[in-house]
Short mmCIF file of C-alpha atoms in Angstrom, two decimals:
data_model
loop_
_atom_site.label_atom_id
_atom_site.label_comp_id
_atom_site.label_asym_id
_atom_site.label_seq_id
_atom_site.Cartn_x
_atom_site.Cartn_y
_atom_site.Cartn_z
CA MET A 1 126.55 82.67 83.61
CA HIS A 2 123.63 81.79 85.87
CA PRO A 3 120.66 84.06 85.11
CA ALA A 4 118.56 82.59 87.90
CA LYS A 5 120.82 84.57 90.24
CA LEU A 6 119.34 87.74 88.76
CA CYS A 7 115.78 86.93 89.88
CA LEU A 8 114.99 89.17 92.86
CA ALA A 9 111.73 90.43 94.37
CA ALA A 10 110.26 94.00 94.24
CA ALA A 11 107.31 96.36 93.64
CA CYS A 12 104.54 96.83 91.01
CA VAL A 13 104.23 95.75 87.38
CA PHE A 14 103.54 98.37 84.71
CA ALA A 15 103.09 98.27 80.95
CA ALA A 16 106.21 98.74 78.83
CA ALA A 17 107.01 102.29 77.74
CA SER A 18 106.63 102.97 74.04
CA LYS A 19 108.74 106.13 73.62
CA PRO A 20 112.45 105.43 72.96
CA ILE A 21 114.71 106.49 75.85
CA ALA A 22 118.39 107.44 75.68
CA ALA A 23 120.06 104.59 77.56
CA GLN A 24 123.58 105.84 78.25
CA GLY A 25 123.72 107.32 81.75
CA PHE A 26 120.01 106.65 82.36
CA ASP A 27 118.59 108.44 85.41
CA GLY A 28 115.11 107.50 86.58
CA VAL A 29 113.02 104.44 87.44
CA ILE A 30 113.03 101.00 85.82
CA GLN A 31 110.67 98.24 86.92
CA PHE A 32 111.27 94.57 86.24
CA VAL A 33 109.42 91.24 86.42
CA SER A 34 111.40 88.14 87.30
CA HIS A 35 110.52 84.46 87.15
CA GLU A 36 112.28 82.12 89.56
CA LYS A 37 113.72 78.94 88.12
CA ASP A 38 111.33 75.97 88.41
CA SER A 39 108.48 78.24 89.52
CA ASN A 40 105.39 79.60 87.77
CA GLU A 41 105.21 82.63 90.07
CA ALA A 42 106.44 86.05 88.96
CA ASP A 43 108.02 88.68 91.21
CA THR A 44 108.64 92.34 90.56
CA LEU A 45 111.32 94.86 91.51
CA THR A 46 112.10 98.55 91.15
CA GLN A 47 115.46 100.19 90.53
CA MET A 48 115.95 103.97 90.84
CA THR A 49 119.14 105.66 89.65
CA LYS A 50 120.59 109.16 89.96
CA GLY A 51 124.18 109.51 88.81
CA SER A 52 126.27 107.13 90.92
CA LYS A 53 123.36 106.43 93.28
CA ILE A 54 120.98 103.47 93.11
CA ARG A 55 117.94 102.59 95.19
CA PHE A 56 116.74 99.02 94.76
CA GLU A 57 113.28 98.28 96.22
CA GLY A 58 111.25 95.18 96.91
CA MET A 59 113.83 93.08 98.74
CA GLY A 60 111.80 90.39 100.46
CA ARG A 61 108.19 90.30 101.61
CA GLU A 62 108.72 93.17 104.08
CA GLY A 63 109.42 95.66 101.29
CA GLY A 64 113.02 96.41 102.19
CA ALA A 65 115.35 98.47 100.04
CA MET A 66 119.06 98.81 99.33
CA ILE A 67 120.73 102.17 98.67
CA ILE A 68 124.11 102.30 96.92
CA ASP A 69 126.45 105.23 96.34
CA GLY A 70 129.91 104.13 95.25
CA ASN A 71 131.20 101.69 97.89
CA ASN A 72 128.53 102.70 100.42
CA ARG A 73 125.62 100.29 100.80
CA ILE A 74 122.66 100.86 103.10
CA ILE A 75 119.95 98.26 103.75
CA LEU A 76 116.58 99.66 104.87
CA VAL A 77 114.33 97.55 107.13
CA PRO A 78 110.95 99.36 107.06
CA ASP A 79 109.05 97.16 109.52
CA ARG A 80 111.65 98.01 112.21
CA LYS A 81 112.41 101.55 110.96
CA GLN A 82 116.10 100.71 110.98
CA TYR A 83 118.97 100.62 108.54
CA VAL A 84 122.35 98.92 108.35
CA ASN A 85 125.57 99.89 106.59
CA MET A 86 126.95 96.96 104.60
CA PRO A 87 130.78 96.76 104.37
CA ALA A 88 132.10 97.19 100.81
CA ASP A 89 133.83 93.78 100.93
CA PHE A 90 130.88 91.93 102.48
CA GLY A 91 130.44 88.51 100.80
CA ARG A 92 133.39 88.74 98.41
CA GLU A 93 135.24 85.76 99.88
CA ALA A 94 132.18 83.54 99.34
CA ALA A 95 131.76 84.97 95.85
CA GLY A 96 135.28 83.91 94.96
CA ALA A 97 134.53 80.33 95.95
CA GLU A 98 131.28 80.43 93.98
CA SER A 99 133.06 81.70 90.88
CA ALA A 100 135.15 78.54 90.66
CA LYS A 101 131.98 76.44 90.21
CA HIS A 102 130.76 78.19 87.06
CA HIS A 103 132.00 77.69 83.52
CA GLY A 104 130.61 78.99 80.24
CA VAL A 105 130.80 81.66 77.61
CA ALA A 106 128.62 84.50 76.36
CA THR A 107 128.94 85.89 72.84
CA LYS A 108 127.21 88.72 70.98
CA THR A 109 124.52 87.59 68.54
CA GLY A 110 124.45 90.81 66.51
CA LYS A 111 120.76 91.24 67.37
CA MET A 112 119.37 94.39 69.00
CA GLU A 113 116.10 94.65 70.95
CA ASN A 114 114.04 97.48 72.38
CA ILE A 115 112.90 96.62 75.90
CA ALA A 116 110.69 99.13 77.77
CA GLY A 117 111.83 101.79 75.29
CA ILE A 118 115.57 101.18 75.83
CA PRO A 119 117.79 99.58 73.15
CA CYS A 120 119.87 96.60 74.24
CA GLU A 121 122.19 94.07 72.61
CA ASP A 122 121.64 90.31 72.81
CA TRP A 123 124.31 87.96 74.09
CA HIS A 124 123.92 84.17 73.84
CA TYR A 125 125.38 82.18 76.72
CA LYS A 126 126.08 78.52 77.33
CA GLY A 127 127.24 77.11 80.64
CA THR A 128 126.27 75.12 83.71
CA ASP A 129 124.00 75.92 86.66
CA ASP A 130 124.72 75.41 90.36
CA ASP A 131 123.85 71.72 90.02
CA GLY A 132 126.25 71.21 87.12
CA LYS A 133 123.42 70.90 84.58
CA ALA A 134 123.81 72.46 81.13
CA GLU A 135 121.93 75.69 80.50
CA GLU A 136 121.83 78.33 77.81
CA GLY A 137 119.86 81.41 76.87
CA GLU A 138 120.06 85.08 76.00
CA VAL A 139 120.90 88.21 77.96
CA CYS A 140 120.01 91.65 76.55
CA VAL A 141 122.54 94.23 77.74
CA ALA A 142 122.01 98.00 77.61
CA LYS A 143 124.77 100.57 78.00
CA GLY A 144 124.23 102.63 81.13
CA ALA A 145 120.71 101.33 81.86
CA GLY A 146 118.91 98.20 83.04
CA MET A 147 119.55 96.21 86.19
CA MET A 148 123.03 97.34 87.18
CA ILE A 149 124.20 94.03 88.65
CA SER A 150 127.84 95.12 88.86
CA ARG A 151 126.95 98.07 91.09
CA LEU A 152 124.19 96.30 93.02
CA SER A 153 126.34 93.31 93.96
CA GLY A 154 129.47 95.24 94.86
CA GLY A 155 131.54 92.32 93.63
CA MET A 156 129.49 89.68 95.43
CA SER A 157 128.09 88.39 92.13
CA GLN A 158 131.29 88.65 90.13
CA HIS A 159 131.05 84.93 89.32
CA ILE A 160 128.00 85.71 87.15
CA PHE A 161 130.21 87.75 84.86
CA ASP A 162 133.26 85.50 85.06
CA ALA A 163 131.17 82.55 83.91
CA GLY A 164 130.24 84.47 80.76
CA GLY A 165 133.83 85.00 79.69
CA GLN A 166 136.06 88.07 79.55
CA ALA A 167 134.11 89.99 76.86
CA PHE A 168 130.85 89.73 78.78
CA ASN A 169 132.67 90.49 82.04
CA ASP A 170 134.06 93.69 80.51
CA ALA A 171 130.66 94.75 79.12
CA MET A 172 129.00 94.43 82.53
CA ASN A 173 131.78 96.14 84.45
CA ASN A 174 131.87 99.03 81.96
CA GLY A 175 128.33 100.21 82.61
CA GLY A 176 126.29 97.36 81.16
CA GLY A 177 122.83 96.70 82.59
CA ILE A 178 120.44 93.76 82.18
CA MET A 179 117.14 94.41 80.40
CA LYS A 180 116.05 90.83 79.71
CA VAL A 181 117.20 87.26 80.42
CA THR A 182 115.95 83.94 79.05
CA ASN A 183 117.09 80.64 80.48
CA ASN A 184 116.67 77.35 78.60
CA GLY A 185 113.88 78.86 76.53
CA LYS A 186 112.02 80.43 79.47
CA LEU A 187 111.79 84.11 80.38
CA ALA A 188 113.73 84.72 83.60
CA LEU A 189 113.80 88.54 83.83
CA ILE A 190 112.48 91.49 81.81
CA ALA A 191 112.19 95.26 82.22
CA VAL A 192 108.54 96.25 81.86
CA ARG A 193 108.65 100.05 82.35
CA ALA A 194 111.33 102.74 82.23
CA GLN A 195 110.76 106.38 83.11
CA ALA A 196 113.57 108.91 82.78
CA THR A 197 113.22 111.47 85.56
CA SER A 198 115.19 113.43 88.15
CA LEU A 199 114.79 111.89 91.58
CA PRO A 200 115.14 113.73 94.92
CA ASP A 201 118.32 113.12 96.94
CA ALA A 202 116.15 112.04 99.88
CA MET A 203 115.38 108.80 98.00
CA PHE A 204 119.03 107.80 98.46
CA ALA A 205 119.36 108.23 102.21
CA PRO A 206 117.77 106.59 105.28
CA PRO A 207 114.36 108.16 106.01
CA ALA A 208 113.92 110.47 108.99
CA GLY A 209 113.20 108.53 112.17
CA TYR A 210 115.21 105.43 111.14
CA THR A 211 117.89 104.22 113.58
CA LYS A 212 121.13 102.53 112.63
CA MET A 213 121.80 98.93 113.59
CA ASP A 214 124.89 96.75 113.19
CA MET A 215 125.23 94.00 110.61
CA PRO A 216 124.10 90.61 112.03
CA GLY A 217 127.11 88.78 113.42
CA MET A 218 129.21 91.97 113.66
CA GLY A 219 128.35 92.73 117.27
CA GLY A 220 127.05 95.90 118.86
CA ARG A 221 123.56 97.26 119.36
CA PRO A 222 121.22 99.48 117.34
CA HIS A 223 121.97 103.17 117.88
CA LYS A 224 120.86 106.58 116.76
CA PRO A 225 122.47 107.94 113.54
#
């Protein structure tokens, strides 16, 4: 497993929640802080969930967002007031080639943590990074909460799970979410605030006034939805 792949950008940092939250089937907002490998700078991100729907904010400096509902993926580009529909199989061929590069195993430690008010179970992993260098650390996995990599990636990051072994692969694909990652003794990702709440459906659709554009390299021109 390569936890540096989990480090993405996003919104604002908040203090960790103190009240325990039921994790299974979590609906609401979770905010994370991530630390890029070989960098002292921290980034933040926000994930909003409602049933099968996810909105992931803070993608890049322009404040873009990704909306997911099942196999449907919509990328919002706020500075252009446009959105693009991403094909369900986009990037999977490249992900298959990437998977072959990674080897390792993740095993349960028997330790539980409470991150941002949500209980999660620690897994210890050992493997190699993209450069073939040895790495190891811990991943804290919550059931039904946390960064839902399996749903966010749509299969494009399957190699992250494959490199952790079948047990870890199954845990992630059966509703597991990431609450915290350490890599070679350094914090790579952590949830800092979780708020259970019912979100409006409008959060999971392109805003009014946005026009649809085609995926780069797929041809066509922007057009009205």
